[in-house]
Amino acid sequence: MNYVRRILKHPLFIFIICGTALYFIYEAVGQFVENTNKKVVVTNAQIDLLREDYLRTWNRYPTEEEMQNQIYGHVMDEIFYKEAVNMGLDKSDVAVKKRLRQLMEMMLDDYSTVYATEQQLRDYLTANPDKFRDDSRITFSQLYFDKDDKETAIEVLEKLKKGAGIEQHQKYSLMMLPIDFASETMTNVARKTGREFADQVFKLKEQEWVGPVASVYGWHLVRIEKIQKGEVPDLNEVWDIVEREWTAKQKALKKKEEYALMRKQYKVVFEDSKITPRDDS
């Protein structure tokens, strides 16, 4: 018993007991702080502020989907901010959360840098031909009718379908628009007639009169002579463009993956239980 008492009173034993106790206390407090720090609380006041910010920017309140996007952005701001602080970035930069998020994204940009092989670029070009295709060209004739003359346009269309010549109806024209368009790109057609009209005529069937087709001027009867679809160039001709597109897409995917890993560590809590967040918010 005396031996046990001497051990219990020994300074080394007391030091070990106190050190062990402090260690467990430190671990418990550290775990509590970490769990608290890994929580993003979205209050009603913050949601109201996001809604008012959107109103000031767009002069209208956001739709439900737009509001979800605002909340998603806010949660991303909070997570990037906390991660940046944990990495000590706030010690060297006094900017606010937006600035810290930018720093995190810049770091992810550097981390996500990738370099494509020739085969990867060829595969990307093959999978996305319309991104790199030359402009399609169209040859067509059109007759113009005023916005109030849609019924007249329909009557003339029936005559044209029965074989009437366009010469009989050339009075239906607009001085600033030619009757015949020869090998025009969509960009040029849109510049002359508006994007809505251009989008429509490039989808019409060839060799028949159709309409009325709306434009910024009024109504048109259209007969497509020929549509030449743009060619997909060889990789060597558009190497730099394809490489830039491929690299940007790969970096975006990597950044999204990195954010997803960060996001899994956080619990997002809404003060209002009625709010249902997006799956990726």
Coordinates of C-alpha atoms in Angstrom, one line a residue:
M1 CA 0.0 0.0 0.0
N2 CA 2.8 2.4 0.9
Y3 CA 4.4 1.7 -2.5
V4 CA 1.1 2.5 -4.3
R5 CA 0.7 5.7 -2.3
R6 CA 4.2 6.8 -3.2
I7 CA 3.5 6.2 -6.9
L8 CA 0.2 8.2 -6.7
K9 CA 2.0 11.1 -5.0
H10 CA 4.9 11.1 -7.4
P11 CA 5.1 14.2 -9.6
L12 CA 5.7 12.2 -12.8
F13 CA 2.5 10.2 -12.2
I14 CA 0.5 13.4 -11.6
F15 CA 2.0 15.0 -14.7
I16 CA 1.0 11.9 -16.8
I17 CA -2.6 12.0 -15.4
C18 CA -3.0 15.8 -16.0
G19 CA -1.4 15.5 -19.5
T20 CA -3.8 12.7 -20.4
A21 CA -6.8 14.6 -19.2
L22 CA -5.7 17.7 -21.1
Y23 CA -5.2 15.7 -24.2
F24 CA -8.7 14.3 -24.2
I25 CA -10.1 17.7 -23.4
Y26 CA -8.2 19.2 -26.3
E27 CA -9.4 16.5 -28.6
A28 CA -13.0 17.0 -27.5
V29 CA -12.9 20.8 -27.9
G30 CA -11.1 20.5 -31.3
Q31 CA -13.7 18.0 -32.6
F32 CA -16.5 20.4 -31.4
V33 CA -14.9 23.4 -33.1
E34 CA -14.3 21.4 -36.3
N35 CA -17.9 20.1 -36.4
T36 CA -19.1 23.7 -35.8
N37 CA -16.9 25.0 -38.5
K38 CA -18.1 22.4 -41.0
K39 CA -21.7 23.7 -40.8
V40 CA -23.2 26.3 -43.1
V41 CA -26.3 27.9 -41.7
V42 CA -28.5 29.8 -44.2
T43 CA -30.8 32.1 -42.3
N44 CA -34.0 33.7 -43.5
A45 CA -32.4 37.1 -43.3
Q46 CA -29.6 35.9 -45.7
I47 CA -32.2 34.5 -48.1
D48 CA -34.1 37.8 -48.0
L49 CA -30.9 39.7 -48.7
L50 CA -30.1 37.4 -51.7
R51 CA -33.7 38.0 -53.0
E52 CA -33.3 41.8 -52.6
D53 CA -29.8 41.8 -54.3
Y54 CA -31.4 40.0 -57.3
L55 CA -34.2 42.6 -57.4
R56 CA -31.7 45.4 -57.5
T57 CA -29.7 43.8 -60.3
W58 CA -32.6 42.6 -62.5
N59 CA -35.5 44.9 -61.5
R60 CA -37.6 41.8 -60.6
Y61 CA -37.8 39.1 -58.0
P62 CA -36.2 35.8 -58.8
T63 CA -38.1 32.7 -59.8
E64 CA -37.9 29.6 -57.6
E65 CA -35.2 28.1 -59.8
E66 CA -33.3 31.4 -59.9
M67 CA -33.6 31.7 -56.1
Q68 CA -32.1 28.2 -55.8
N69 CA -29.2 29.3 -57.9
Q70 CA -28.7 32.3 -55.6
I71 CA -28.7 30.0 -52.6
Y72 CA -26.3 27.6 -54.3
G73 CA -23.9 30.5 -55.0
H74 CA -24.2 31.7 -51.4
V75 CA -23.4 28.2 -50.0
M76 CA -20.4 27.9 -52.4
D77 CA -19.2 31.3 -51.1
E78 CA -19.4 30.1 -47.5
I79 CA -17.6 26.8 -48.2
F80 CA -14.8 28.4 -50.2
Y81 CA -14.5 31.1 -47.5
K82 CA -14.2 28.5 -44.7
E83 CA -11.7 26.4 -46.7
A84 CA -9.7 29.4 -47.5
V85 CA -9.6 30.5 -43.8
N86 CA -8.6 26.9 -42.8
M87 CA -5.7 27.2 -45.3
G88 CA -4.6 30.5 -43.8
L89 CA -5.3 32.5 -46.9
D90 CA -7.1 35.2 -44.9
K91 CA -3.8 35.9 -43.0
S92 CA -2.2 37.3 -46.2
D93 CA -5.3 38.9 -47.8
V94 CA -7.7 41.2 -46.0
A95 CA -10.4 40.9 -48.8
V96 CA -13.9 39.7 -48.1
K97 CA -15.4 36.3 -48.8
K98 CA -15.8 36.9 -52.5
R99 CA -12.1 37.6 -52.8
L100 CA -11.2 34.5 -50.8
R101 CA -13.5 32.4 -53.1
Q102 CA -11.6 33.9 -56.1
L103 CA -8.3 32.9 -54.5
M104 CA -9.6 29.3 -54.0
E105 CA -10.8 29.1 -57.5
M106 CA -7.5 30.4 -58.8
M107 CA -5.7 27.7 -56.8
L108 CA -8.1 25.1 -58.3
D109 CA -7.4 26.5 -61.8
D110 CA -3.7 25.9 -61.3
Y111 CA -4.3 22.5 -59.8
S112 CA -6.8 21.5 -62.5
T113 CA -4.4 22.3 -65.4
V114 CA -4.5 19.4 -67.9
Y115 CA -2.8 18.7 -71.2
A116 CA -4.5 16.9 -74.1
T117 CA -3.1 14.2 -76.3
E118 CA -3.7 14.3 -80.0
Q119 CA -6.1 11.4 -79.7
Q120 CA -8.1 13.2 -76.9
L121 CA -8.5 16.2 -79.2
R122 CA -9.6 14.1 -82.1
D123 CA -12.1 12.3 -79.9
Y124 CA -13.4 15.7 -78.7
L125 CA -13.7 17.0 -82.2
T126 CA -15.6 13.9 -83.3
A127 CA -18.0 14.1 -80.3
N128 CA -18.7 17.9 -80.8
P129 CA -18.6 18.5 -84.6
D130 CA -21.1 21.4 -84.5
K131 CA -18.9 23.5 -82.3
F132 CA -16.2 23.6 -85.0
R133 CA -18.2 23.2 -88.2
D134 CA -17.9 25.9 -90.9
D135 CA -20.9 28.2 -91.3
S136 CA -23.8 26.6 -93.1
R137 CA -25.0 28.5 -96.2
I138 CA -28.5 28.9 -97.7
T139 CA -29.9 30.0 -101.0
F140 CA -33.6 31.0 -101.0
S141 CA -36.3 33.4 -102.3
Q142 CA -38.7 35.3 -100.2
L143 CA -41.8 37.5 -100.5
Y144 CA -42.5 40.1 -97.8
F145 CA -45.9 41.0 -96.3
D146 CA -46.6 43.6 -93.7
K147 CA -47.5 42.6 -90.1
D148 CA -51.2 43.2 -90.8
D149 CA -51.2 41.2 -94.1
K150 CA -50.8 37.7 -92.8
E151 CA -54.1 36.6 -94.5
T152 CA -52.9 38.0 -97.9
A153 CA -49.6 36.0 -97.4
I154 CA -51.6 32.8 -96.9
E155 CA -53.7 33.5 -100.1
V156 CA -50.5 34.1 -102.1
L157 CA -48.9 31.0 -100.7
E158 CA -51.8 28.9 -102.0
K159 CA -51.3 30.4 -105.5
L160 CA -47.6 29.7 -105.4
K161 CA -48.2 26.1 -104.4
K162 CA -50.4 25.7 -107.4
G163 CA -47.7 26.9 -109.7
A164 CA -48.0 30.6 -109.9
G165 CA -44.7 32.3 -110.8
I166 CA -42.9 34.6 -108.4
E167 CA -42.9 37.3 -111.0
Q168 CA -46.6 37.9 -110.5
H169 CA -46.1 38.7 -106.9
Q170 CA -42.9 40.7 -106.8
K171 CA -44.9 43.7 -105.5
Y172 CA -44.7 41.9 -102.2
S173 CA -41.2 43.0 -101.4
L174 CA -39.3 45.2 -99.0
M175 CA -36.8 47.7 -100.4
M176 CA -34.1 46.9 -97.8
L177 CA -34.5 43.1 -98.4
P178 CA -33.6 41.3 -101.6
I179 CA -36.1 38.8 -103.0
D180 CA -33.3 36.3 -103.6
F181 CA -30.6 35.3 -101.1
A182 CA -27.6 33.5 -102.6
S183 CA -25.3 31.3 -100.5
E184 CA -25.8 33.4 -97.3
T185 CA -24.5 32.3 -93.9
M186 CA -26.9 32.3 -90.9
T187 CA -25.1 35.3 -89.5
N188 CA -25.7 37.3 -92.6
V189 CA -29.4 36.3 -92.8
A190 CA -29.9 37.1 -89.2
R191 CA -28.2 40.5 -89.7
K192 CA -30.7 41.4 -92.5
T193 CA -33.9 39.8 -91.2
G194 CA -33.4 39.0 -87.5
R195 CA -32.3 35.9 -85.6
E196 CA -35.8 34.5 -85.3
F197 CA -36.3 34.4 -89.1
A198 CA -32.8 33.0 -89.7
D199 CA -33.3 30.2 -87.2
Q200 CA -36.5 29.2 -88.9
V201 CA -35.4 29.2 -92.6
F202 CA -32.4 27.0 -91.9
K203 CA -34.9 24.3 -90.7
L204 CA -37.2 24.4 -93.7
K205 CA -37.5 21.9 -96.5
E206 CA -36.0 22.6 -99.8
Q207 CA -37.8 23.2 -103.1
E208 CA -41.2 24.2 -101.8
W209 CA -43.0 27.4 -100.8
V210 CA -43.7 27.7 -97.1
G211 CA -44.9 30.3 -94.7
P212 CA -45.9 32.7 -93.4
V213 CA -42.6 33.0 -91.5
A214 CA -42.2 35.8 -89.0
S215 CA -39.3 38.3 -89.0
V216 CA -38.7 41.6 -87.3
Y217 CA -40.4 43.3 -90.4
G218 CA -43.5 41.2 -90.8
W219 CA -44.4 38.0 -92.6
H220 CA -42.5 36.2 -95.4
L221 CA -43.2 33.4 -97.9
V222 CA -40.0 31.4 -98.4
R223 CA -38.8 28.9 -100.9
I224 CA -35.5 27.2 -100.1
E225 CA -33.3 26.4 -103.1
K226 CA -30.4 24.8 -101.3
I227 CA -28.9 24.5 -97.8
Q228 CA -25.2 23.7 -97.7
K229 CA -24.3 22.3 -94.3
G230 CA -20.9 23.5 -93.0
E231 CA -18.0 21.1 -93.2
V232 CA -16.2 19.9 -90.1
P233 CA -12.5 20.9 -90.6
D234 CA -9.6 18.7 -90.0
L235 CA -8.1 18.8 -86.5
N236 CA -4.9 20.4 -87.8
E237 CA -6.9 23.4 -89.1
V238 CA -8.6 24.1 -85.7
W239 CA -6.1 22.5 -83.3
D240 CA -5.8 25.6 -81.1
I241 CA -9.5 26.1 -80.9
V242 CA -10.3 22.5 -80.1
E243 CA -7.4 22.4 -77.5
R244 CA -8.8 25.5 -75.8
E245 CA -12.3 24.1 -75.7
W246 CA -11.2 20.7 -74.4
T247 CA -8.9 22.2 -71.7
A248 CA -11.6 24.6 -70.5
K249 CA -14.1 21.7 -70.2
Q250 CA -11.6 19.5 -68.4
K251 CA -10.7 22.2 -65.9
A252 CA -14.3 23.0 -65.2
L253 CA -15.0 19.3 -64.5
K254 CA -12.0 19.0 -62.2
K255 CA -13.0 22.2 -60.3
K256 CA -16.5 20.8 -59.9
E257 CA -15.2 17.5 -58.6
E258 CA -12.9 19.3 -56.1
Y259 CA -15.8 21.5 -54.9
A260 CA -18.0 18.3 -54.5
L261 CA -15.3 16.8 -52.2
M262 CA -15.3 20.0 -50.1
R263 CA -19.1 20.1 -50.1
K264 CA -19.4 16.6 -48.7
Q265 CA -17.5 17.7 -45.5
Y266 CA -20.2 20.4 -44.8
K267 CA -23.7 20.3 -43.4
V268 CA -25.9 23.0 -44.8
V269 CA -28.7 24.0 -42.3
F270 CA -31.6 26.2 -43.3
E271 CA -33.3 28.3 -40.5
D272 CA -36.6 27.9 -42.4
S273 CA -37.4 24.1 -42.6
K274 CA -39.8 24.7 -45.5
I275 CA -36.9 25.5 -47.9
T276 CA -35.7 22.5 -49.9
P277 CA -32.1 23.0 -51.2
R278 CA -30.8 21.8 -54.5
D279 CA -29.1 18.4 -54.3
D280 CA -25.7 20.1 -55.2
S281 CA -26.2 23.2 -53.0

